[in-house]
XYZ file of C-alpha atoms in Angstrom:
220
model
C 77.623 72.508 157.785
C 81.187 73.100 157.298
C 81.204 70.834 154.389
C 78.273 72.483 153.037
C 79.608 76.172 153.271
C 82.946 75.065 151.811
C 80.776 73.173 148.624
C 78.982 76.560 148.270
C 82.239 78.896 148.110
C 83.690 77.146 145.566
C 80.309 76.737 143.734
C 79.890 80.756 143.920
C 84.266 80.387 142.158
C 83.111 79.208 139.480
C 79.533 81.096 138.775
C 81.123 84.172 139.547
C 85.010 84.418 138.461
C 85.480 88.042 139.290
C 84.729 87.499 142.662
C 87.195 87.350 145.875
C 87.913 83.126 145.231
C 88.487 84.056 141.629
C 92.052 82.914 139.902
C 93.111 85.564 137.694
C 93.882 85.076 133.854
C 97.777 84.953 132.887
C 98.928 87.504 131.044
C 101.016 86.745 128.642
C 103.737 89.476 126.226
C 103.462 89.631 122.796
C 105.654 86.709 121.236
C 108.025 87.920 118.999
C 108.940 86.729 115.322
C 111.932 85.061 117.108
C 110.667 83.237 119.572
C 107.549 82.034 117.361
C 109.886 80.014 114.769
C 111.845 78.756 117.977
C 114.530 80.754 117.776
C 115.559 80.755 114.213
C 115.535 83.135 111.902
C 112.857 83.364 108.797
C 114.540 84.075 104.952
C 113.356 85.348 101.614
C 115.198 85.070 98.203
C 114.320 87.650 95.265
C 115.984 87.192 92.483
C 117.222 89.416 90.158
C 116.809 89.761 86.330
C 119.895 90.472 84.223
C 118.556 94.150 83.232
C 118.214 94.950 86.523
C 121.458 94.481 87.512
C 122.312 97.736 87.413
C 119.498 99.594 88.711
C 120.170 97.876 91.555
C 123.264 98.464 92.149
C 122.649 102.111 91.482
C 119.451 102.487 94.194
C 120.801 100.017 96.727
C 121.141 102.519 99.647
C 117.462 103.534 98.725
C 116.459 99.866 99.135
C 118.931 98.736 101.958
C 117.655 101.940 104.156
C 113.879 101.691 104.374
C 114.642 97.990 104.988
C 117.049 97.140 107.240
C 116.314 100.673 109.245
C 112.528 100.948 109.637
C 111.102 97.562 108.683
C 113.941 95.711 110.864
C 115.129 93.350 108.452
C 118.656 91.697 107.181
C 119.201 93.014 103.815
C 122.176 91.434 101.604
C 122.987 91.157 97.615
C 124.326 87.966 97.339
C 126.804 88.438 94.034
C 127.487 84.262 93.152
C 123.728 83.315 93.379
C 122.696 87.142 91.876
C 119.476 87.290 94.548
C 118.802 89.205 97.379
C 118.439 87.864 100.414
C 116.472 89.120 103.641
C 116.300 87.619 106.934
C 114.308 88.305 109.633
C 116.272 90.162 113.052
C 116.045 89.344 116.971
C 114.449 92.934 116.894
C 112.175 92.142 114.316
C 108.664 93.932 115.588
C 106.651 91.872 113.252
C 107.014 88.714 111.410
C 105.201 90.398 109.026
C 107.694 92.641 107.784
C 109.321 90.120 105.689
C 107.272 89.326 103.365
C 106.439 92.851 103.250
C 110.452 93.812 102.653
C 110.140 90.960 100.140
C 107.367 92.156 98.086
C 109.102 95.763 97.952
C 112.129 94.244 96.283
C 110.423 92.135 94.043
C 108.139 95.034 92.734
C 111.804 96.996 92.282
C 113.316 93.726 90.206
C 109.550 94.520 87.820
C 110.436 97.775 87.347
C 108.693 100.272 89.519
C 110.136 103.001 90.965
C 111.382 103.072 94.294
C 108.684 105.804 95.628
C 105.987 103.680 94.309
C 107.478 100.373 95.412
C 108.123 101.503 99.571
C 104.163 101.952 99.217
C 104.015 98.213 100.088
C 106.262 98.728 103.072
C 104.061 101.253 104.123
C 100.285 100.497 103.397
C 98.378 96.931 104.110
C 96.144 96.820 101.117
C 99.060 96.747 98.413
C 100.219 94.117 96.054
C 101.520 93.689 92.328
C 99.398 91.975 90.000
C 100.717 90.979 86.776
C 99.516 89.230 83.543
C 100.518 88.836 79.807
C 99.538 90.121 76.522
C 98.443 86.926 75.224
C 96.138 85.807 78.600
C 93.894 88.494 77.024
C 94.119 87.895 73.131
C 96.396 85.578 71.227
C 98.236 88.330 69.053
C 101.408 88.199 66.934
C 103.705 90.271 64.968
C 102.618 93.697 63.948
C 99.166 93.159 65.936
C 100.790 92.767 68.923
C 103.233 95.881 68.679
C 100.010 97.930 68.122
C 98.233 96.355 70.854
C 101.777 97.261 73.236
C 101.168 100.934 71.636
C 97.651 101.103 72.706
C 98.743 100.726 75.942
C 101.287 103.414 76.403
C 99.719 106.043 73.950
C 101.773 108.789 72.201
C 104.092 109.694 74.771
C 102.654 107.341 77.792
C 99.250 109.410 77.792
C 96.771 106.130 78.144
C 99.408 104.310 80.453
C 98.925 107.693 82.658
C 95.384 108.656 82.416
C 94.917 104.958 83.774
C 97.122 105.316 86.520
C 95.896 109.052 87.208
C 92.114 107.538 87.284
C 92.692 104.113 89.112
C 95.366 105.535 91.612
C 97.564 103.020 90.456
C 100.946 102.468 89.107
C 102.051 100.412 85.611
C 104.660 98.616 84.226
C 104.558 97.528 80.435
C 107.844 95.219 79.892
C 107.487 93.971 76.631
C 104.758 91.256 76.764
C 104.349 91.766 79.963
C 101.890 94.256 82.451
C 103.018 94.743 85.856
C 100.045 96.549 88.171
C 100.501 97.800 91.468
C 97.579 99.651 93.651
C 94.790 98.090 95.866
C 92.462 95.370 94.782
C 89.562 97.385 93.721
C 91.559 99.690 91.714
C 93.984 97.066 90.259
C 90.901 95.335 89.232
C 89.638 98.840 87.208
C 92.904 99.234 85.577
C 93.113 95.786 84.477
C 89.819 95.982 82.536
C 90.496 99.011 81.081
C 94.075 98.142 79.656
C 92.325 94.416 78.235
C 89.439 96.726 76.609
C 92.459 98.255 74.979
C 94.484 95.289 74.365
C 91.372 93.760 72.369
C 91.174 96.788 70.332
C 88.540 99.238 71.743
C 89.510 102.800 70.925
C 91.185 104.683 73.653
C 88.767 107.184 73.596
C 86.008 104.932 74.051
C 87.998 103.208 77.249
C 88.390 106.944 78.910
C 84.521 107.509 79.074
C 84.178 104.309 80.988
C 86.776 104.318 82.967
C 85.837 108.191 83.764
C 81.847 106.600 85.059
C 83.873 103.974 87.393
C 86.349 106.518 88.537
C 83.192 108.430 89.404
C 81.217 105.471 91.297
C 84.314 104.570 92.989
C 84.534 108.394 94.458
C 81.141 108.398 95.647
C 81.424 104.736 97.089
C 84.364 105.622 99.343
């Protein structure tokens, strides 16, 4: 009998954990971005163009304070190697915060402002996306200054109705478009600067982008 009872208690364990035999689950604290790479610290390198030398060096508090004060991450400007490098902190809160600090810097080094650039430090849903003139259209010469005019507009008015529309923010640098905003919206702005790009008339390119400003609105 004794046998018997002592089968059935720990049978009655294991159906039912929350009862009085029951061994509690451990509890373990949240691992931080120290102790997950065993100890050592985690690095990112940005470097930086020759033109943006000295934008840097004029905005560097506005970079070094957002990072190394809120996000909790080593922030240097190595001179020799002309890069900055970030390192991750024992009081790092999230490992996260990185790549985040990194992405912020390199969308400064592309030429966005710093109030549009700390968006990434701020918001989850943020990244650049960039692509060239010619991975739309193979254009050269006077055809491609044109097609670099369509995009801005007299005075920047396209480049700004896009932004205004899509909620995003551009960068034209020669050649090269720079787009930062959320997927959905990068992906709006993107077709309506290639529309442009392959020669559709701007105002042809504000009635449609008007309609998917619209559906976007209603969708969210």
């Amino acid at each position: 009998m004794a046998s018997a009872t002592g089968g059935s208690s720990s049978e009655m364990a294991v159906d039912h954990p929350t009862g009085p035999g029951a061994v509690e689950k451990p509890q373990f604290d949240a691992l931080m971005p120290s102790e997950m790479s065993g100890g050592r610290p985690q690095f990112r390198k940005v470097t930086v163009p020759q033109h943006r030398f000295a934008p840097l060096k004029r905005c560097w508090m506005e970079i070094y304070t957002p990072v190394y004060e809120h996000m909790k991450i080593d922030i240097r400007m190595n001179l020799k190697a002309r890069r900055v490098e970030l390192k991750t902190r024992q009081d790092t809160p999230d490992v996260s915060n990185l790549q985040k600090c990194a992405d912020f810097v390199h969308a400064f080094m592309l030429g966005f402002d710093i109030a549009d650039a700390v968006a990434l430090l701020r918001l989850d849903d943020l990244y650049v996306d960039s692509f060239e003139i010619k991975d739309v259209k193979t254009l050269r010469g006077e055809h491609l200054s044109r097609a670099i005019g369509r995009l801005s507009g007299k005075g920047g008015k396209t480049k700004y109705a896009i932004e205004n529309s899509t909620r995003t923010r551009i960068v034209i640098a020669d050649t090269k478009i720079h787009i930062l905003g959320s997927f959905v919206n990068i992906k709006v702005a993107r077709d309506s600067l290639c529309s442009l790009i392959l020669g559709s008339p701007a105002g042809k390119v504000y009635s449609k982008l008007r309609a998917v400003s619209a559906r976007l609105a209603e969708r969210y």
